[in-house]
Amino acid sequence: MSEDIAKTSQRTPWVIGNWKMNGGLAANQSLLAAMLPALNAGGGRTRRARVGVCAPFPYLAQLQSALEDTGVAWGAQDVSDKTSGAFTGQVSAGMLAEFGVGLALIGHSERRQYNGESNVLVAAKAAAALAAGITPVICVGETLAEREAGQHQSTVAAQLAACAPVLRQAGSAVIVAYEPVWAIGTGKTASPAEAQAMHAFIRDQLRLAATACADCSVLYGGSVKASNARELFAQPDIDGGLIGGASLIAADFLAIVAAA
Ligand code: PGA
C-alpha cells in the first residue's frame, strides 16, 4: 500500500478523512458501508482523487479488513518518533505498518496544541514514518493570533524548515497539509484566495527544501465542506483536502471526494 502511495504522490489529488477521536466499531462499520460502494465504483478507477481515512489506533485493524483491496488507503493520526522500548502509550511506525497503514498524520495542530509537540518532534515523527514505508502527512498552519500579527508565513516556514532533512529524503513521497488553526472545526474556512496564497508559499518553501518536494501533494484542511470543496480544490496549488468533521458523514465525504 505505502509503496503504491509513494509512486502516485506527485501532486496526486488526495482527500483524506481525519476521524479524530470519534467512532466505534459499529459506527465505523456503518460509515464505511455507506461510503464504499461509491468509492469502489468502477474499481475506484473512475475517481480522480485518491482517498484515505485516518482512524484512532484501535480501529486500524478494522480499517485493514474493511479497506484491503478497495483502493482506499488507511492511516493513523500520530506515530512515535521512537522505534521500540520503554515509551508507555506510544505506537511505533513499525507497528502501524503491520496493520497495512499507508498514511500517518504528523504534527496535527491538535497534537501540537494539546500534546505540546514541537517542530523538532514533528520532524522526527515524519522521519520515523518514512523509514517504515508510511507516507507522512505533515500538518502545518498558523493560529489566529499569528495570522493577525502577520506571522502566518514565518510560522509555516519554520514548521517546514524543521522538516527539511526529512523532506529532502522523501522527495515527492510525502504529503503536506496546510491547516490554519483558526479554521479547524470552527466552520470558518480560509477563503480560496487566502488558501491559494499560502499553498503557493508552501510550494516555494518545499522547492527550497528539495526540488523533488515541490511535486508533493499539498492539501488544504480546515472546515472543508461539500459546499466549499470545489472552489478550494480548483485553486492551482491545492491538491485536495484533509477533512475532519465532514469525514464522519458519508454523503458529505463522498461529495468532497467528487469535488476533487
Ligand atoms: P475540520 O478538521 O474539517 O473539522 O475543520 C480538519 C482537521 O483538523 O484535519
XYZ file of C-alpha atoms and ligand atoms in Angstrom:
269
model
C 0.000 0.000 0.000
C 2.605 2.574 1.025
C 4.854 1.861 -1.941
C 1.872 2.372 -4.166
C 1.125 5.659 -2.365
C 4.706 6.846 -2.771
C 4.606 6.186 -6.505
C 1.444 8.129 -7.057
C 2.084 11.046 -4.763
C 3.383 13.517 -7.364
C 0.713 16.183 -6.968
C -1.849 13.417 -6.842
C -5.154 14.821 -5.614
C -5.964 13.311 -2.249
C -8.981 13.514 0.010
C -8.101 12.211 3.464
C -10.622 11.868 6.274
C -9.410 12.563 9.796
C -11.882 10.923 12.130
C -10.069 12.382 15.169
C -11.204 10.739 18.461
C -14.581 9.735 17.073
C -16.183 6.477 16.108
C -16.603 2.983 17.454
C -16.663 -0.469 15.873
C -20.342 -0.302 14.917
C -20.345 3.351 13.848
C -17.206 2.867 11.729
C -18.723 -0.141 10.041
C -21.866 1.765 9.077
C -19.868 4.755 7.871
C -17.626 2.564 5.711
C -20.596 0.569 4.401
C -22.284 3.807 3.369
C -19.205 5.068 1.510
C -17.551 2.026 -0.009
C -19.971 1.274 -2.854
C -19.483 4.797 -4.234
C -15.729 4.868 -3.570
C -15.325 1.488 -5.249
C -17.489 2.218 -8.277
C -15.608 1.104 -11.377
C -12.940 -0.442 -9.126
C -12.159 3.083 -7.921
C -10.684 3.897 -11.319
C -13.318 6.483 -12.139
C -12.158 8.566 -9.190
C -9.513 11.154 -9.981
C -8.574 11.649 -6.341
C -7.009 9.108 -4.045
C -8.901 8.621 -0.823
C -7.717 7.780 2.674
C -9.145 7.653 6.184
C -7.209 8.156 9.400
C -8.716 6.483 12.447
C -7.788 6.111 16.120
C -5.209 3.332 16.684
C -7.634 0.652 17.978
C -9.602 0.767 14.719
C -6.711 0.293 12.317
C -7.262 -3.464 12.217
C -10.908 -2.815 11.379
C -9.890 -0.480 8.560
C -7.382 -3.019 7.300
C -10.012 -5.718 6.954
C -12.632 -3.348 5.532
C -10.399 -1.480 3.083
C -7.883 -4.029 1.867
C -8.237 -4.327 -1.910
C -10.586 -1.346 -2.155
C -8.044 1.250 -3.321
C -8.877 3.359 -0.255
C -5.844 3.959 1.942
C -5.978 3.962 5.718
C -3.851 5.794 8.179
C -3.047 6.703 11.748
C -3.380 10.112 13.364
C 0.013 10.070 15.050
C 3.138 7.946 15.326
C 6.011 7.738 17.789
C 9.407 9.067 16.803
C 10.907 6.013 18.585
C 11.167 2.515 17.125
C 10.619 0.468 20.338
C 11.317 0.399 24.048
C 10.120 1.901 27.311
C 7.780 4.519 25.871
C 4.466 3.728 27.528
C 1.453 4.647 25.462
C 3.343 5.284 22.242
C 2.877 3.407 18.968
C 5.767 2.920 16.562
C 5.675 3.233 12.793
C 6.726 -0.421 12.510
C 3.636 -1.436 14.470
C 1.427 0.666 12.194
C 2.998 -0.896 9.117
C 1.952 -4.335 10.404
C -1.644 -3.183 10.021
C -1.114 -2.082 6.432
C -1.129 1.588 7.387
C -0.064 3.689 4.421
C -0.514 7.208 5.822
C 0.198 8.893 9.141
C -0.881 12.359 10.127
C 2.109 14.077 11.696
C 2.033 17.261 13.746
C -1.693 17.896 13.510
C -2.378 21.204 15.271
C -4.407 19.402 17.942
C -1.317 17.378 18.817
C 0.874 20.470 18.735
C -1.648 22.249 20.987
C -2.745 19.539 23.445
C 0.353 17.342 23.466
C 2.993 20.039 23.187
C 4.530 18.660 20.003
C 7.387 20.838 18.777
C 8.594 21.328 15.225
C 11.621 19.165 16.073
C 9.465 16.293 17.358
C 7.188 16.563 14.318
C 10.210 16.208 12.026
C 11.421 13.147 13.971
C 7.980 11.541 13.725
C 7.845 12.189 9.976
C 11.269 10.545 9.608
C 10.100 7.515 11.629
C 7.016 7.104 9.437
C 9.044 7.384 6.255
C 11.587 4.833 7.495
C 8.740 2.331 7.950
C 7.412 2.954 4.437
C 4.476 5.062 5.649
C 3.711 8.327 3.861
C 3.816 11.164 6.382
C 1.064 13.755 6.085
C 2.875 16.694 7.675
C 0.394 19.235 9.043
C 1.328 22.897 9.230
C -0.628 26.053 9.908
C -0.778 29.238 11.912
C -3.029 30.295 14.781
C -5.376 33.255 14.520
C -3.011 35.353 16.661
C -0.116 34.548 14.334
C -2.150 35.467 11.264
C -3.338 38.719 12.817
C 0.249 39.573 13.712
C 1.267 38.988 10.081
C 3.306 35.934 11.104
C 1.418 33.289 9.154
C 4.141 32.799 6.557
C 7.020 32.809 9.041
C 5.192 30.288 11.263
C 4.597 27.879 8.404
C 8.120 28.419 7.037
C 9.584 27.480 10.440
C 7.366 24.382 10.663
C 8.555 23.265 7.222
C 12.202 24.225 7.785
C 12.361 21.882 10.783
C 11.268 19.094 8.435
C 13.775 19.969 5.697
C 16.001 16.879 6.182
C 13.037 14.521 6.011
C 11.569 16.435 3.073
C 14.855 16.070 1.199
C 14.841 12.367 1.926
C 11.192 11.908 0.965
C 11.134 13.899 -2.255
C 7.584 13.685 -3.507
C 6.744 10.716 -1.213
C 5.312 12.988 1.418
C 2.062 14.890 1.736
C 1.809 18.337 3.318
C -1.474 19.588 4.758
C -1.991 23.299 5.320
C -4.476 23.650 8.143
C -4.893 27.161 9.513
C -5.654 26.513 13.178
C -8.365 29.169 13.190
C -10.274 27.252 10.509
C -10.204 23.806 12.131
C -13.557 22.686 13.473
C -14.713 26.307 13.622
C -16.834 26.411 10.489
C -14.574 29.281 9.396
C -12.766 28.350 6.182
C -9.833 30.179 4.660
C -11.093 31.868 1.514
C -9.937 30.153 -1.671
C -7.630 33.133 -2.309
C -6.138 33.024 1.207
C -5.631 29.282 0.963
C -4.120 29.525 -2.532
C -1.688 32.253 -1.408
C -0.418 30.088 1.427
C -0.242 26.983 -0.754
C 1.880 28.832 -3.312
C 4.124 29.970 -0.447
C 4.355 26.390 0.858
C 5.296 25.090 -2.569
C 8.095 27.659 -2.740
C 9.342 26.566 0.691
C 9.211 22.922 -0.385
C 11.162 23.740 -3.521
C 13.794 25.404 -1.326
C 13.997 22.289 0.868
C 14.327 19.900 -2.081
C 13.478 20.249 -5.744
C 11.561 16.946 -5.777
C 9.386 18.122 -2.898
C 7.810 20.821 -4.993
C 5.856 17.989 -6.642
C 4.365 16.560 -3.480
C 0.655 16.856 -2.794
C -0.279 19.872 -0.660
C -3.737 19.522 0.863
C -5.936 22.149 2.467
C -7.712 21.400 5.749
C -9.993 23.408 7.987
C -13.793 23.296 7.737
C -13.831 21.839 4.236
C -17.445 21.048 3.414
C -19.354 19.724 0.429
C -20.351 23.345 -0.281
C -16.859 24.864 -0.409
C -14.685 21.950 -1.545
C -14.980 22.533 -5.269
C -13.806 26.136 -5.144
C -10.935 25.341 -2.785
C -9.761 22.364 -4.845
C -9.910 24.429 -8.037
C -7.015 26.590 -6.815
C -3.837 25.845 -8.749
C -1.699 24.890 -5.736
C -4.326 22.959 -3.760
C -4.155 19.211 -4.378
C -7.132 18.097 -2.277
C -8.118 18.173 1.353
C -7.738 16.850 4.861
C -11.264 16.582 6.170
C -12.292 16.427 9.830
C -15.955 16.869 10.745
C -17.323 16.258 7.249
C -15.483 12.916 7.015
C -17.865 11.489 9.617
C -20.911 11.942 7.362
C -20.847 9.593 4.377
C -22.753 11.832 1.954
C -20.617 14.863 2.809
C -17.337 12.996 2.481
C -18.394 11.475 -0.851
C -19.388 14.912 -2.157
C -15.975 16.267 -1.186
C -14.259 13.325 -2.909
C -16.334 14.047 -6.012
C -15.203 17.679 -5.885
C -11.524 16.714 -6.002
P -12.309 20.103 10.246
O -10.915 19.447 10.702
O -12.556 19.686 8.829
O -13.321 19.533 11.197
O -12.154 21.577 10.374
C -9.841 19.348 9.812
C -8.665 18.712 10.516
O -8.436 19.007 11.693
O -7.940 17.888 9.942
